[in-house]
Coordinates of C-alpha atoms in Angstrom, one line a residue:
X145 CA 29.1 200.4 137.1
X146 CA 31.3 197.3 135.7
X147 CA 34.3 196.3 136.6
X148 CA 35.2 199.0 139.7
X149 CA 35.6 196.5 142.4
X150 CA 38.8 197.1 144.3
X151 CA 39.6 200.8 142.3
X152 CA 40.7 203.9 144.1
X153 CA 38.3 206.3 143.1
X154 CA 40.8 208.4 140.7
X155 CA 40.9 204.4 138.9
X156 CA 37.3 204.6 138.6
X157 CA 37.3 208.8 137.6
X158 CA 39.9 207.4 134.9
X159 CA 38.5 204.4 133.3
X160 CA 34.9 206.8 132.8
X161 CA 37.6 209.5 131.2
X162 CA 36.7 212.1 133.9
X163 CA 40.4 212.6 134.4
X164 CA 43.1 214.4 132.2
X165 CA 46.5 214.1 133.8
X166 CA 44.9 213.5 137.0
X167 CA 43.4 216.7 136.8
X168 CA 39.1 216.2 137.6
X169 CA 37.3 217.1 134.0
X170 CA 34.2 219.5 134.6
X171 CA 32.1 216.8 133.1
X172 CA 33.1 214.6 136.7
X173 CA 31.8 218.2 138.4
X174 CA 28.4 218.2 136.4
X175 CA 28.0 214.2 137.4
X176 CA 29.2 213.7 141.0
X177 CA 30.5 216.9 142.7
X178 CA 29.6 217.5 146.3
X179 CA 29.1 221.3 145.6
X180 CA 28.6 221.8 141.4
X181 CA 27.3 225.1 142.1
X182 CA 30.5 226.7 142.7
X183 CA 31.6 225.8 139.2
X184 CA 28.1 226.0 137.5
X185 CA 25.4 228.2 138.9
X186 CA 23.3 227.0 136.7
X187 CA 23.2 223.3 138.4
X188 CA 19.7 223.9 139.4
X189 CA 15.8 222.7 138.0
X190 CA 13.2 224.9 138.9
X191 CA 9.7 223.4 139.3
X192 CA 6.7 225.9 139.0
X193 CA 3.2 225.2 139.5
X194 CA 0.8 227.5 137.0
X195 CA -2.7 228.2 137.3
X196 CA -4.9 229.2 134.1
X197 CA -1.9 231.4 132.4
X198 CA 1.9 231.9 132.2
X199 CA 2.1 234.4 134.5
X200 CA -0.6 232.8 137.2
X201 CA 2.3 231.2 139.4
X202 CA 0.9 229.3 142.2
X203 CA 4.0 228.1 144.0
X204 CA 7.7 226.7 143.4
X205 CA 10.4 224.5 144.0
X206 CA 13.9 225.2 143.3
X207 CA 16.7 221.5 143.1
X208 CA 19.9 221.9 143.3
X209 CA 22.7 219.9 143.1
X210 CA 24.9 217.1 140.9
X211 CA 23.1 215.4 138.1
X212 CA 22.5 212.2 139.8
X213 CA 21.2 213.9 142.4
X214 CA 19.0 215.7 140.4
X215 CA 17.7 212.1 138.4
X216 CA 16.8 211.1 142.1
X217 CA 15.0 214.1 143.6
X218 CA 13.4 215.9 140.7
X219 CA 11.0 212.9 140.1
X220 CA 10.2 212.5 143.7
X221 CA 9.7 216.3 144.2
X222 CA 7.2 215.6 140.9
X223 CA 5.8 213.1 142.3
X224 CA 5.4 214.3 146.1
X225 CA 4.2 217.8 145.3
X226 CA 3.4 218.9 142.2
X227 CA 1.3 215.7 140.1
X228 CA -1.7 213.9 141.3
X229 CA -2.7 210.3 140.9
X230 CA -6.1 208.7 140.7
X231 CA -7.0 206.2 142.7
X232 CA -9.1 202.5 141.5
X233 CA -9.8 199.2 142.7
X234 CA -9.3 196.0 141.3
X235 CA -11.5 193.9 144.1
X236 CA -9.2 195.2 147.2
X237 CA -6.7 196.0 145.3
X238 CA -5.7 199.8 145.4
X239 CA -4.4 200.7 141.8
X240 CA -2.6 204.2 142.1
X241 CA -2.6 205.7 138.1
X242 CA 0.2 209.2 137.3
X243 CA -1.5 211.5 135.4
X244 CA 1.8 211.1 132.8
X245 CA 3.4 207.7 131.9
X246 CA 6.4 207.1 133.6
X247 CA 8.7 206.4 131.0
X248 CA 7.8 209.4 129.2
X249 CA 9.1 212.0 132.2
X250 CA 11.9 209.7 132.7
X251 CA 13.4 210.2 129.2
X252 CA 12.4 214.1 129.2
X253 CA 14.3 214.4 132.5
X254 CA 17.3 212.0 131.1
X255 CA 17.2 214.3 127.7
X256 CA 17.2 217.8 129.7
X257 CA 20.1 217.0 132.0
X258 CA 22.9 214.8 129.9
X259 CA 22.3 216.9 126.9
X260 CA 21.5 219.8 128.1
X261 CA 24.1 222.9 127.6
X262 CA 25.8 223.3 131.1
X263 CA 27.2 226.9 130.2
X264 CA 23.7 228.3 129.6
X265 CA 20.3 228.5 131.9
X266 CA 18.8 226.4 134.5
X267 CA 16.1 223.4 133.6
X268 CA 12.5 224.5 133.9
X269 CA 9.8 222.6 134.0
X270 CA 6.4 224.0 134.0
X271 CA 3.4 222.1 135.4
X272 CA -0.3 223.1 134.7
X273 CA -3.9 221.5 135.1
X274 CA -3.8 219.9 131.4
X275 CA 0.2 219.8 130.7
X276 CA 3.2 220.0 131.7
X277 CA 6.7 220.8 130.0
X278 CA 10.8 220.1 130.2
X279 CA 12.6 223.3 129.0
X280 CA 16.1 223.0 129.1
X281 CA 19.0 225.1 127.3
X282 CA 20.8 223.9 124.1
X283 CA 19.0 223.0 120.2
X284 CA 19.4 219.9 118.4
X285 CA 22.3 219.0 116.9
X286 CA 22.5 220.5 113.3
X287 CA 20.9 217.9 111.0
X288 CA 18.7 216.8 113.5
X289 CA 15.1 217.9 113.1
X290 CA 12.0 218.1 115.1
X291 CA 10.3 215.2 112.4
X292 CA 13.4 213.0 113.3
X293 CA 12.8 212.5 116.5
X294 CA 9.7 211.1 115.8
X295 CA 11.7 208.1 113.9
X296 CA 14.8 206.1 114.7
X297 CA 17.6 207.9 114.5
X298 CA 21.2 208.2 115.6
X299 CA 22.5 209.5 118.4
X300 CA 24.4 213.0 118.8
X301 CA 24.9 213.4 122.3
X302 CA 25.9 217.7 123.2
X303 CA 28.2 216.3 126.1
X304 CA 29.6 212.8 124.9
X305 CA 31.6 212.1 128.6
X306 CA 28.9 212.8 130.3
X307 CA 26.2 210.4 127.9
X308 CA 28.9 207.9 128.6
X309 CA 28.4 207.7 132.0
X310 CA 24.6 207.8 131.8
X311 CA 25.1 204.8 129.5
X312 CA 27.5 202.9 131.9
X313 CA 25.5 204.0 134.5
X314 CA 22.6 202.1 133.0
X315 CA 20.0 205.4 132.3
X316 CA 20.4 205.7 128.5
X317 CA 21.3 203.6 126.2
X318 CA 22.4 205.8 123.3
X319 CA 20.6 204.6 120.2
X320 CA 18.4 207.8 119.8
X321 CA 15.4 206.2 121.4
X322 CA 14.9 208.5 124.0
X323 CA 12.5 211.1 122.2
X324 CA 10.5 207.8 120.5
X325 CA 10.0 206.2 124.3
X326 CA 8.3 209.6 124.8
X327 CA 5.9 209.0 122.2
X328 CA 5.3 206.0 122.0
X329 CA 4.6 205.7 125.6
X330 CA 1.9 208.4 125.5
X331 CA 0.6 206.8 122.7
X332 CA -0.1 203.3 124.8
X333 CA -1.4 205.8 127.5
X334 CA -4.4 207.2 125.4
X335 CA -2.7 210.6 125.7
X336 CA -2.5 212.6 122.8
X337 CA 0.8 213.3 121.3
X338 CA 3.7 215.5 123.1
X339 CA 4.9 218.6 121.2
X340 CA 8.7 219.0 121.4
X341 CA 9.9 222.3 119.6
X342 CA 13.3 224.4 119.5
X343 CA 12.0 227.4 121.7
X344 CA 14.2 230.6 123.5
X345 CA 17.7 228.3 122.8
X346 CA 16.5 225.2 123.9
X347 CA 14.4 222.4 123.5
X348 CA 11.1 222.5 125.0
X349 CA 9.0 218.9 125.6
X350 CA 5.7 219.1 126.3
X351 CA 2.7 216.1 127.5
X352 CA -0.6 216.7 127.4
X353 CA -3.1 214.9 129.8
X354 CA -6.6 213.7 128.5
X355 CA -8.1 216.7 128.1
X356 CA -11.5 214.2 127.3
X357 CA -13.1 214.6 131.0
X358 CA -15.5 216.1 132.0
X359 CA -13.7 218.9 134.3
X360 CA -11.6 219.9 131.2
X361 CA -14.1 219.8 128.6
X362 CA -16.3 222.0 131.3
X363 CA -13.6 224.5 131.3
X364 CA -12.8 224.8 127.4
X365 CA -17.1 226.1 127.0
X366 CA -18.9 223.3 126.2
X367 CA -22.3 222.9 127.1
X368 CA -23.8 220.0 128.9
X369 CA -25.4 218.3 125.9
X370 CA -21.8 218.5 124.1
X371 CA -20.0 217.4 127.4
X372 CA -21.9 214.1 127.7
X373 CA -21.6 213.4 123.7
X374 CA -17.5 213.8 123.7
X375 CA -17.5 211.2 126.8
X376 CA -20.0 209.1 124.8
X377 CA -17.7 209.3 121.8
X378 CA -14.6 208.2 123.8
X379 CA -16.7 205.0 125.0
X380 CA -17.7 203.9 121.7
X381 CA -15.4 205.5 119.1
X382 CA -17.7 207.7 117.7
X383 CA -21.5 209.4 117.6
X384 CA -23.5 210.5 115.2
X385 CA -26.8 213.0 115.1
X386 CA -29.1 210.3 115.7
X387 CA -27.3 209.1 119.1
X388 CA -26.9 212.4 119.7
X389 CA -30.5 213.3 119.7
X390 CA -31.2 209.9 121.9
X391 CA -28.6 210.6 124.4
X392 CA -29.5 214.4 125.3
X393 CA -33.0 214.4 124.2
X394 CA -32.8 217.2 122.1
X395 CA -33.9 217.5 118.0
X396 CA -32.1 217.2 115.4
X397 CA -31.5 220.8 114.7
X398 CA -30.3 221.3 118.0
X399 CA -27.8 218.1 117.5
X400 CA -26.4 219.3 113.7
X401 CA -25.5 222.5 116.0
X402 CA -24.0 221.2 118.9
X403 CA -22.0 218.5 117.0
X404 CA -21.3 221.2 114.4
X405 CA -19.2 223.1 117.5
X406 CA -17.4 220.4 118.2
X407 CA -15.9 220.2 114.8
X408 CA -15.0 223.9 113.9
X409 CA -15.0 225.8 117.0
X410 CA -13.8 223.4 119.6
X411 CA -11.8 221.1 117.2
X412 CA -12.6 218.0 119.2
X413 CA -14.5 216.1 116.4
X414 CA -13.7 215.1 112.9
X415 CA -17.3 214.9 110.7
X416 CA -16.6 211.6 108.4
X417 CA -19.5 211.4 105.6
X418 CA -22.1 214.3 104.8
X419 CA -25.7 214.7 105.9
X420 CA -27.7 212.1 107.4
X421 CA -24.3 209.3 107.2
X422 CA -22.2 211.7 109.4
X423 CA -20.1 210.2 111.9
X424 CA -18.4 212.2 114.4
X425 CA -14.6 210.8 116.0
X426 CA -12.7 211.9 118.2
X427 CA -9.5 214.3 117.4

């Protein structure tokens, strides 16, 4: 932080305002204390992993401790045990791709924890085979929607001592951009868009993966035939029942059908044009 050369460390706990009349504020507790717990239980994020449902819980992990702790080892507990990365080459070059960008989790984790409401429930973030969510007590400040987030807009921080900090500290850099780094970095990822919603008295953030591979599109029913078209699709930009019938050797009955699916039951495709014209994108 700026200018703390040479303070005693109640000069430093004053010039961030974590002092009143040399008494330590509970927002200096939250931020740096050795053992926050004893003030707030509730100084904990709990990691689950889930398997096909809510209630399949495979295994846990439980952080405790002050907030910049918790910046430092939630991410590597992430990162260590609970998401995967693929593996490429660029000659003999290793490349090691997160399933997730990391800007996005960064700003979901900075979001939960400096604005989260310290008097209610612990972070929880939920990670399954397609998604993954940030729930953490507290709504949105009134006269800030869900649409807004979505767009520039200003910041309202819950616990203004504590954003300070954050923001001297150089983690945020309070101009309401956090929520539009979220999105926008998916976006540049390929990954469709994250779902943020006011749920149980808190804000829940959610990020999808791909769900355009083969494993996942295996899993939500489709057939073969369907399987190779939506990979085909995300190649090219599109199919239509021609290709179709080319690629999968089928007729063109069977391809009006199959392509059909993938419009109304499966909601992957969009149909664009009528009969013969039809071209089929990707959601």
């Amino acid at each position: 932080m700026p200018e703390v050369e040479g303070l005693t460390l109640l000069e430093i706990l004053g010039k961030l305002r974590l002092l009143d009349e040399e008494k330590i504020k509970r927002a200096a507790i939250v931020l740096f204390g050795k053992d926050p717990g004893r003030f707030f239980p509730n100084m904990i994020v709990k990691i689950g992993r889930f398997g096909t449902s809510d209630d399949d819980l495979r295994f846990q992990e439980v952080i405790e401790g002050n907030l910049i702790r918790l910046l430092k080892e939630v991410p590597e507990q992430l990162n260590h045990k609970f998401f995967t990365k693929s593996i490429d080459f660029e000659g003999l070059l290793r490349i090691e791709k997160g399933e997730y960008p990391t800007a996005a989790l960064r700003e979901m984790l900075l979001n939960a924890l400096v604005h989260r409401n310290y008097m209610g429930s612990m972070v929880q973030i939920r990670v399954y085979d397609n998604h993954f969510s940030i729930w953490n007590e507290g709504t949105l400040p009134e006269g800030i929607t869900i649409d807004a987030l979505k767009r520039q807009h200003y910041s309202r921080p819950r616990n203004p001592i504590i954003a300070d900090v954050c923001f001297k500290a150089g983690y945020i850099d309070v101009w309401g951009r956090g929520t539009l780094k979220i999105y926008n970095s998916c976006k540049e990822a390929g990954l469709p868009e994250p779902a943020i919603a006011e749920q149980d008295g808190g804000l829940l953030v959610t990020l999808f993966k791909d769900i355009y591979q083969e494993e996942w599109l295996s899993k939500l029913g489709l057939n073969e035939r369907q399987i190779k078209a939506v990979l085909f699709a995300k190649e090219n930009g599109s199919i239509n029942n021609a290709k179709y019938v080319q690629l999968v050797k089928v007729s063109r009955q069977t391809a009006t059908r199959d392509l059909g699916e993938l419009v109304s039951k499966f909601n992957i495709f969009t149909q664009r044009g009528a009969g013969a014209g039809s071209v089929y994108i990707l959601n």
